[in-house]
Amino acid sequence: MSLSQQTTNTHKSWPLRLENLLAVPIPGALAENPAASRHQTNATHRVLTRRLQCPAMLWQAGSARKTRSGTIFSAWTTELDFAPLLSCAIAAERVQQDDVDTEWPPDPFNQVDEDWPAPDPMNEIDDLPDPPAKKRRKRAVIFEDVVRAGKPPTGAHSRSRARRRHKIAAQGHDINPAVREAVVSRSEQIAIPKSDASTLPCAHGPYGGKTEQRHETRGKQKKWSVAGLLGLGFQLIRWDGRTPHPLVDCTRRIFTVLAGQPSDLSYTASADSAFQRIKALSRATYFPAAMRRHRRGLFAAINVGLNFGKGATAPAWLDNKQHTPLATQLLAEPDIIRMANFASFAFGLWAPRLYRLYVENNARLHNQLPHLNRPFPQSVFAWASFNFGPRVCTFKHRDVCNLPFGWCAVQALGNFDATKGGHLILWDVKLVVEFPAGALILLPSATIAHSNVPVADGEERISFTQFSAGNLFRYVDNGHLMKAKESRWENGLKLFSSLDELA
């Protein structure tokens, strides 16, 4: 019998009907979902239809085959009738399924008695816990956070801050151009068209201001009111103590800056804390009469830092004798350190070339005298002065020992009404400026005569200043040539900046 005849006979004798094949029961998992049942039935219909069309594929008797070793495969049998077996299995499963009372939609409360499916090792990943939610990256801790927390940072942040402090101490503040542009853009300049910084009094050299003449010292101890100054033709500058105001002369040269203070409220808290600390330390200290009456006013003051006075062969740290513990405590106060660092930063922002001269001079001085340190390592100023209250009001004076074209940082502290008292008087440019507590003013104190308007009775005012003595620059320069001395004043004025340059 040929293979085609065998296939035809097998097909004719096959008792399985298509209707019986389509009656395959739905598995239990699919019975709960009619849509899934219909999908499974359609799939079964397609498979069985292909099998009916090609039954020879299941029962075709193939020719004997041999392997390489000579083993003969047995031919597929043609005597097995699969249809009765399939019918019996379908009938048995149908009877078993009819005994199950299914419901749709399923009730989740009826599932408690059903057996759990056998665990599938390939599906164990579903039993793992959910991955932890992503945490937002915390911003770096800043000084304001430390002030609010009341404790210093630890770990990597402390090491990073230490490296930054050492870098600033050695190289000065690196002012971001975007920060400088933002500060300058929101500033409001005050033009003094009749003023020329080059005409300010300066000694020959110059490493110091010009000594005051007798007519300049006459009446310098007089207490001036705002009304009295306005009567002399002075201009009143109202100031909130925050908005920067550069003072520009006729050549658009910035010679004084009302620098203000940071807008951060934590800085205001630091200024208040510094005031309370200085006041408490001064009240616990005895100052002799000689320290409470001097050429700058009638108040106790203490100076700390590097000095190079007459007769000295090299700069040295000023000896405060019995007040050395007081000076040490003041220099260690975090709030005072913050104010000192801000003053140095503002100096670098408004006069970058002049600031760089201070940085270079400090580096050269440190190379020659490495054992000497400045009062505040992150500030370029080599000298600090604390003017204790309770109501600091300076006489008209010039700080002739300062570098003549150098700037002095003056910061007011206390509890007073800045619109009624505490003003800074700039005599050479005829300005009287409101000077609120916490604010900073940068000025060439060696060449501009300045003083204060007294505050009212019951109010408190102290001041904190920083500067560098001109003799420190003289020591580093080591005399240089006489020609250099003659042009040093003009070269120093070239270090002043202009608004156009900063913008």
CSV table of N, CA and C in Angstrom, one decimal, residues 142-151 266:
chain,number,residue,atom,x,y,z
A,142,ILE,N,25.7,74.8,54.6
A,142,ILE,CA,26.3,76.1,54.5
A,142,ILE,C,26.4,76.7,55.9
A,143,PHE,N,27.1,77.8,55.9
A,143,PHE,CA,27.4,78.5,57.2
A,143,PHE,C,26.1,78.8,58.0
A,144,GLU,N,25.0,79.2,57.2
A,144,GLU,CA,23.8,79.5,57.9
A,144,GLU,C,23.2,78.3,58.6
A,145,ASP,N,23.3,77.1,58.0
A,145,ASP,CA,22.8,75.9,58.6
A,145,ASP,C,23.6,75.6,60.0
A,146,VAL,N,24.9,75.9,59.9
A,146,VAL,CA,25.7,75.7,61.1
A,146,VAL,C,25.2,76.6,62.2
A,147,VAL,N,25.0,77.9,61.9
A,147,VAL,CA,24.5,78.9,62.8
A,147,VAL,C,23.2,78.5,63.5
A,148,ARG,N,22.3,78.0,62.6
A,148,ARG,CA,21.0,77.6,63.1
A,148,ARG,C,21.1,76.4,64.0
A,149,ALA,N,21.9,75.4,63.6
A,149,ALA,CA,22.0,74.2,64.4
A,149,ALA,C,22.8,74.4,65.7
A,150,GLY,N,23.7,75.4,65.7
A,150,GLY,CA,24.4,75.6,66.9
A,150,GLY,C,25.6,74.7,67.1
A,151,LYS,N,26.0,73.9,66.1
A,151,LYS,CA,27.1,73.0,66.2
A,151,LYS,C,27.8,72.9,64.9
A,266,SER,N,20.3,85.2,58.7
A,266,SER,CA,21.3,84.7,59.6
A,266,SER,C,22.5,85.6,59.8
